[in-house]
DNA sequence: CGGTATCCACAATGATACTG
DNA sequence: CAGTATCATTGTGGATACCG
């Protein structure tokens, strides 16, 4: 069945929305990473949800998945695709806007700055 | 309690994510609107959820709410704030990215183009 | 007209145990 | 090491009735 959105904003949100996706995109923007690397960067995520979010990003063409090894233990590496890199400008802008906003609202904080996402831009 | 985000992207998503928020921002970007106007533009939304999403946007400083009339029936008008307008560039970029993507994926369509959001930019 | 209150359905995320 | 299966929990949105 055909997926229909009212506007492009919703379509984009459909790709980057997800509890861990911004962080995953940030880390993968720096360099390709193995599953265990991602788990180390995100200790709080469960195996199931990590796989879920990665599968969705892969299905949407944002990241690639490459397996090496013929038998367990396998080595799986995820990397941003060209389409993934094309999200760079949007993510940087969103990051900057969110940071500015957090600086103006007392009860809000942003723990990591936008630098991670700017690197995503450069590597493209 | 202090709301904490890992990065600015999540903070921004916290503001614009919501089933009807992109459409609400699009319509309010054109001109201020009364509740009944919004309901007419969005026939499928329930009263409860409409109020919910508007309250959240108001709490986040994206829109303003003005009541006129001392007794029922009241007249309530919503309008984008300056902060709301500052989302314009991000929304336009997201809209464009989403449209391009829909053009490349067979099973995806975007029914309204980005023009609505560009008007949001001009009125600021 | 605009909004609230209640109750309900479903989607998204999480915990845990298990597999090749 | 990476992933799946199952079940529990939570959050978001929807249906309906009612209020000033």
GROMACS .gro file of C-alpha atoms (C1' of nucleotides) in nm:
model
  288
    1UNK     CA    1   0.000   0.000   0.000
    2UNK     CA    2   0.111   0.350  -0.082
    3UNK     CA    3   0.228   0.564   0.209
    4UNK     CA    4   0.081   0.910   0.188
    5UNK     CA    5   0.194   1.226   0.368
    6UNK     CA    6   0.021   1.563   0.374
    7UNK     CA    7   0.347   1.746   0.323
    8UNK     CA    8   0.721   1.697   0.300
    9UNK     CA    9   0.776   1.786   0.664
   10UNK     CA   10   0.580   1.482   0.772
   11UNK     CA   11   0.772   1.264   0.531
   12UNK     CA   12   1.101   1.384   0.674
   13UNK     CA   13   0.979   1.343   1.029
   14UNK     CA   14   0.887   0.987   0.942
   15UNK     CA   15   1.254   0.924   0.870
   16UNK     CA   16   1.429   1.100   1.160
   17UNK     CA   17   1.169   1.058   1.433
   18UNK     CA   18   1.241   0.782   1.678
   19UNK     CA   19   1.374   0.789   2.027
   20UNK     CA   20   1.733   0.702   1.932
   21UNK     CA   21   1.757   0.802   1.567
   22UNK     CA   22   1.909   1.148   1.610
   23UNK     CA   23   2.184   1.004   1.826
   24UNK     CA   24   2.241   0.714   1.588
   25UNK     CA   25   2.267   0.954   1.295
   26UNK     CA   26   2.509   1.169   1.492
   27UNK     CA   27   2.741   0.880   1.572
   28UNK     CA   28   2.721   0.727   1.227
   29UNK     CA   29   2.789   1.069   1.082
   30UNK     CA   30   3.133   1.064   1.238
   31UNK     CA   31   3.233   0.728   1.095
   32UNK     CA   32   3.092   0.382   1.018
   33UNK     CA   33   3.030   0.182   1.333
   34UNK     CA   34   2.978  -0.174   1.439
   35UNK     CA   35   2.678  -0.279   1.644
   36UNK     CA   36   2.891  -0.313   1.956
   37UNK     CA   37   3.029   0.038   1.902
   38UNK     CA   38   2.681   0.180   1.892
   39UNK     CA   39   2.582  -0.011   2.203
   40UNK     CA   40   2.883   0.131   2.380
   41UNK     CA   41   2.788   0.485   2.283
   42UNK     CA   42   2.425   0.423   2.383
   43UNK     CA   43   2.435   0.203   2.690
   44UNK     CA   44   2.069   0.261   2.771
   45UNK     CA   45   1.923   0.124   2.449
   46UNK     CA   46   1.802  -0.234   2.440
   47UNK     CA   47   1.920  -0.475   2.174
   48UNK     CA   48   1.575  -0.506   2.030
   49UNK     CA   49   1.514  -0.136   1.989
   50UNK     CA   50   1.863  -0.074   1.853
   51UNK     CA   51   1.804  -0.328   1.580
   52UNK     CA   52   1.458  -0.185   1.515
   53UNK     CA   53   1.575   0.169   1.466
   54UNK     CA   54   1.868   0.062   1.253
   55UNK     CA   55   1.639  -0.150   1.035
   56UNK     CA   56   1.408   0.144   0.980
   57UNK     CA   57   1.693   0.375   0.886
   58UNK     CA   58   1.820   0.107   0.651
   59UNK     CA   59   1.478   0.055   0.495
   60UNK     CA   60   1.455   0.430   0.439
   61UNK     CA   61   1.794   0.430   0.265
   62UNK     CA   62   1.964   0.646   0.527
   63UNK     CA   63   2.221   0.390   0.637
   64UNK     CA   64   2.378   0.076   0.491
   65UNK     CA   65   2.443  -0.253   0.664
   66UNK     CA   66   2.734  -0.477   0.585
   67UNK     CA   67   2.806  -0.820   0.733
   68UNK     CA   68   3.146  -0.982   0.737
   69UNK     CA   69   3.228  -1.332   0.858
   70UNK     CA   70   3.079  -1.663   0.746
   71UNK     CA   71   2.989  -1.793   1.091
   72UNK     CA   72   2.928  -1.649   1.437
   73UNK     CA   73   3.055  -1.424   1.577
   74UNK     CA   74   2.963  -1.195   1.290
   75UNK     CA   75   3.078  -0.843   1.235
   76UNK     CA   76   2.810  -0.601   1.121
   77UNK     CA   77   2.900  -0.249   1.016
   78UNK     CA   78   2.657   0.036   0.965
   79UNK     CA   79   2.738   0.349   0.768
   80UNK     CA   80   2.556   0.657   0.644
   81UNK     CA   81   2.457   0.647   0.279
   82UNK     CA   82   2.469   0.942   0.044
   83UNK     CA   83   2.103   1.003   0.114
   84UNK     CA   84   2.184   0.995   0.484
   85UNK     CA   85   2.450   1.259   0.438
   86UNK     CA   86   2.199   1.472   0.252
   87UNK     CA   87   2.015   1.511   0.583
   88UNK     CA   88   2.318   1.695   0.719
   89UNK     CA   89   2.204   2.051   0.664
   90UNK     CA   90   1.863   1.984   0.813
   91UNK     CA   91   2.007   1.814   1.118
   92UNK     CA   92   2.257   2.094   1.178
   93UNK     CA   93   1.986   2.356   1.152
   94UNK     CA   94   1.756   2.163   1.383
   95UNK     CA   95   2.040   2.117   1.625
   96UNK     CA   96   2.124   2.486   1.630
   97UNK     CA   97   1.761   2.590   1.668
   98UNK     CA   98   1.713   2.348   1.956
   99UNK     CA   99   2.026   2.468   2.131
  100UNK     CA  100   1.928   2.833   2.104
  101UNK     CA  101   1.588   2.751   2.240
  102UNK     CA  102   1.734   2.555   2.532
  103UNK     CA  103   1.948   2.856   2.618
  104UNK     CA  104   1.638   3.070   2.649
  105UNK     CA  105   1.424   2.827   2.844
  106UNK     CA  106   1.535   2.775   3.206
  107UNK     CA  107   1.394   2.424   3.247
  108UNK     CA  108   1.552   2.283   2.935
  109UNK     CA  109   1.899   2.161   2.862
  110UNK     CA  110   2.084   2.007   2.568
  111UNK     CA  111   2.378   1.797   2.673
  112UNK     CA  112   2.567   1.763   2.343
  113UNK     CA  113   2.621   2.044   2.098
  114UNK     CA  114   2.573   2.048   1.723
  115UNK     CA  115   2.932   1.964   1.636
  116UNK     CA  116   2.856   1.596   1.589
  117UNK     CA  117   2.608   1.680   1.317
  118UNK     CA  118   2.835   1.926   1.141
  119UNK     CA  119   3.085   1.645   1.095
  120UNK     CA  120   2.808   1.457   0.923
  121UNK     CA  121   2.814   1.734   0.666
  122UNK     CA  122   3.185   1.733   0.605
  123UNK     CA  123   3.218   1.362   0.539
  124UNK     CA  124   2.979   1.385   0.247
  125UNK     CA  125   1.185   1.899   3.681
  126UNK     CA  126   1.434   1.995   3.413
  127UNK     CA  127   1.374   1.855   3.066
  128UNK     CA  128   1.694   1.720   2.920
  129UNK     CA  129   1.772   1.640   2.557
  130UNK     CA  130   2.082   1.472   2.421
  131UNK     CA  131   2.108   1.718   2.136
  132UNK     CA  132   1.932   2.008   1.972
  133UNK     CA  133   1.771   1.789   1.712
  134UNK     CA  134   1.570   1.610   1.977
  135UNK     CA  135   1.472   1.941   2.132
  136UNK     CA  136   1.343   2.064   1.797
  137UNK     CA  137   1.164   1.738   1.730
  138UNK     CA  138   0.995   1.776   2.066
  139UNK     CA  139   0.838   2.095   1.936
  140UNK     CA  140   0.732   2.002   1.582
  141UNK     CA  141   0.653   1.634   1.630
  142UNK     CA  142   0.287   1.553   1.665
  143UNK     CA  143   0.039   1.408   1.424
  144UNK     CA  144  -0.114   1.744   1.326
  145UNK     CA  145   0.154   1.996   1.414
  146UNK     CA  146   0.315   2.032   1.072
  147UNK     CA  147  -0.022   2.103   0.915
  148UNK     CA  148  -0.120   2.342   1.193
  149UNK     CA  149   0.205   2.530   1.150
  150UNK     CA  150   0.149   2.542   0.776
  151UNK     CA  151  -0.198   2.692   0.805
  152UNK     CA  152  -0.107   2.932   1.084
  153UNK     CA  153   0.193   3.037   0.880
  154UNK     CA  154  -0.041   3.179   0.618
  155UNK     CA  155  -0.243   3.391   0.859
  156UNK     CA  156  -0.389   3.383   1.211
  157UNK     CA  157  -0.685   3.149   1.236
  158UNK     CA  158  -0.978   3.083   1.462
  159UNK     CA  159  -1.045   2.740   1.604
  160UNK     CA  160  -1.333   2.685   1.364
  161UNK     CA  161  -1.108   2.777   1.070
  162UNK     CA  162  -0.856   2.516   1.173
  163UNK     CA  163  -1.128   2.256   1.216
  164UNK     CA  164  -1.250   2.334   0.868
  165UNK     CA  165  -0.901   2.287   0.723
  166UNK     CA  166  -0.854   1.967   0.920
  167UNK     CA  167  -1.190   1.792   0.924
  168UNK     CA  168  -1.045   1.465   1.054
  169UNK     CA  169  -0.902   1.598   1.378
  170UNK     CA  170  -1.103   1.560   1.697
  171UNK     CA  171  -1.173   1.859   1.919
  172UNK     CA  172  -0.972   1.714   2.200
  173UNK     CA  173  -0.658   1.651   1.999
  174UNK     CA  174  -0.680   1.985   1.823
  175UNK     CA  175  -0.683   2.162   2.158
  176UNK     CA  176  -0.401   1.938   2.282
  177UNK     CA  177  -0.168   2.011   1.995
  178UNK     CA  178  -0.246   2.383   2.005
  179UNK     CA  179  -0.181   2.393   2.380
  180UNK     CA  180   0.155   2.226   2.333
  181UNK     CA  181   0.256   2.468   2.060
  182UNK     CA  182   0.145   2.753   2.282
  183UNK     CA  183   0.335   2.620   2.582
  184UNK     CA  184   0.645   2.595   2.363
  185UNK     CA  185   0.604   2.956   2.254
  186UNK     CA  186   0.541   2.874   1.888
  187UNK     CA  187   0.190   3.015   1.868
  188UNK     CA  188  -0.016   3.267   2.065
  189UNK     CA  189  -0.377   3.237   2.175
  190UNK     CA  190  -0.612   3.528   2.203
  191UNK     CA  191  -0.969   3.521   2.328
  192UNK     CA  192  -1.229   3.784   2.249
  193UNK     CA  193  -1.581   3.805   2.385
  194UNK     CA  194  -1.695   3.814   2.749
  195UNK     CA  195  -1.945   3.533   2.727
  196UNK     CA  196  -2.013   3.236   2.503
  197UNK     CA  197  -1.982   3.203   2.214
  198UNK     CA  198  -1.619   3.303   2.242
  199UNK     CA  199  -1.382   3.379   1.960
  200UNK     CA  200  -1.035   3.232   1.994
  201UNK     CA  201  -0.761   3.324   1.750
  202UNK     CA  202  -0.428   3.149   1.715
  203UNK     CA  203  -0.126   3.305   1.548
  204UNK     CA  204   0.239   3.220   1.494
  205UNK     CA  205   0.479   3.398   1.728
  206UNK     CA  206   0.818   3.532   1.627
  207UNK     CA  207   0.971   3.212   1.758
  208UNK     CA  208   0.724   3.020   1.546
  209UNK     CA  209   0.830   3.208   1.238
  210UNK     CA  210   1.192   3.130   1.319
  211UNK     CA  211   1.108   2.767   1.241
  212UNK     CA  212   1.039   2.868   0.883
  213UNK     CA  213   1.373   2.782   0.728
  214UNK     CA  214   1.382   2.443   0.896
  215UNK     CA  215   1.029   2.357   0.789
  216UNK     CA  216   1.093   2.462   0.430
  217UNK     CA  217   1.408   2.252   0.414
  218UNK     CA  218   1.235   1.954   0.567
  219UNK     CA  219   0.949   1.996   0.327
  220UNK     CA  220   1.177   2.007   0.025
  221UNK     CA  221   1.382   1.709   0.138
  222UNK     CA  222   1.065   1.508   0.199
  223UNK     CA  223   0.925   1.597  -0.141
  224UNK     CA  224   1.243   1.501  -0.325
  225UNK     CA  225   1.246   1.173  -0.139
  226UNK     CA  226   0.883   1.103  -0.225
  227UNK     CA  227   0.963   1.161  -0.590
  228UNK     CA  228   1.227   0.890  -0.577
  229UNK     CA  229   1.031   0.632  -0.382
  230UNK     CA  230   0.745   0.472  -0.577
  231UNK     CA  231   0.527   0.385  -0.277
  232UNK     CA  232   0.535   0.730  -0.123
  233UNK     CA  233   0.346   1.046  -0.201
  234UNK     CA  234   0.324   1.397  -0.061
  235UNK     CA  235  -0.008   1.563  -0.133
  236UNK     CA  236   0.075   1.929  -0.061
  237UNK     CA  237   0.392   2.100  -0.168
  238UNK     CA  238   0.625   2.322   0.032
  239UNK     CA  239   0.465   2.649  -0.073
  240UNK     CA  240   0.261   2.673   0.244
  241UNK     CA  241   0.575   2.671   0.451
  242UNK     CA  242   0.756   2.925   0.237
  243UNK     CA  243   0.477   3.170   0.309
  244UNK     CA  244   0.552   3.112   0.674
  245UNK     CA  245   0.895   3.258   0.601
  246UNK     CA  246   0.774   3.566   0.420
  247UNK     CA  247   0.532   3.680   0.688
  248UNK     CA  248   0.812   3.704   0.943
  249DC     C1'  249  -1.805   2.833   1.991
  250DG     C1'  250  -1.442   2.647   2.219
  251DG     C1'  251  -1.307   2.346   2.560
  252DT     C1'  252  -1.293   1.958   2.923
  253DA     C1'  253  -1.358   1.481   3.105
  254DT     C1'  254  -1.366   0.987   3.045
  255DC     C1'  255  -1.277   0.597   2.850
  256DC     C1'  256  -1.055   0.333   2.487
  257DA     C1'  257  -0.735   0.163   2.092
  258DC     C1'  258  -0.310   0.126   1.912
  259DA     C1'  259   0.176   0.223   1.833
  260DA     C1'  260   0.628   0.270   2.026
  261DT     C1'  261   0.955   0.147   2.353
  262DG     C1'  262   1.146  -0.156   2.712
  263DA     C1'  263   1.278  -0.617   2.979
  264DT     C1'  264   1.411  -1.057   2.943
  265DA     C1'  265   1.528  -1.487   2.762
  266DC     C1'  266   1.688  -1.736   2.389
  267DT     C1'  267   1.948  -1.857   1.912
  268DG     C1'  268   2.320  -1.941   1.544
  269DC     C1'  269   2.848  -1.082   1.831
  270DA     C1'  270   2.429  -0.972   1.649
  271DG     C1'  271   1.971  -1.072   1.628
  272DT     C1'  272   1.487  -1.267   1.732
  273DA     C1'  273   1.074  -1.376   2.020
  274DT     C1'  274   0.769  -1.274   2.377
  275DC     C1'  275   0.549  -1.009   2.701
  276DA     C1'  276   0.487  -0.578   2.968
  277DT     C1'  277   0.455  -0.087   2.985
  278DT     C1'  278   0.391   0.369   2.826
  279DG     C1'  279   0.254   0.746   2.532
  280DT     C1'  280  -0.022   0.934   2.175
  281DG     C1'  281  -0.420   0.991   1.949
  282DG     C1'  282  -0.939   0.899   1.896
  283DA     C1'  283  -1.472   0.865   2.033
  284DT     C1'  284  -1.810   1.040   2.287
  285DA     C1'  285  -2.060   1.310   2.601
  286DC     C1'  286  -2.094   1.716   2.842
  287DC     C1'  287  -2.019   2.237   3.003
  288DG     C1'  288  -2.013   2.761   3.008
   0.00000   0.00000   0.00000
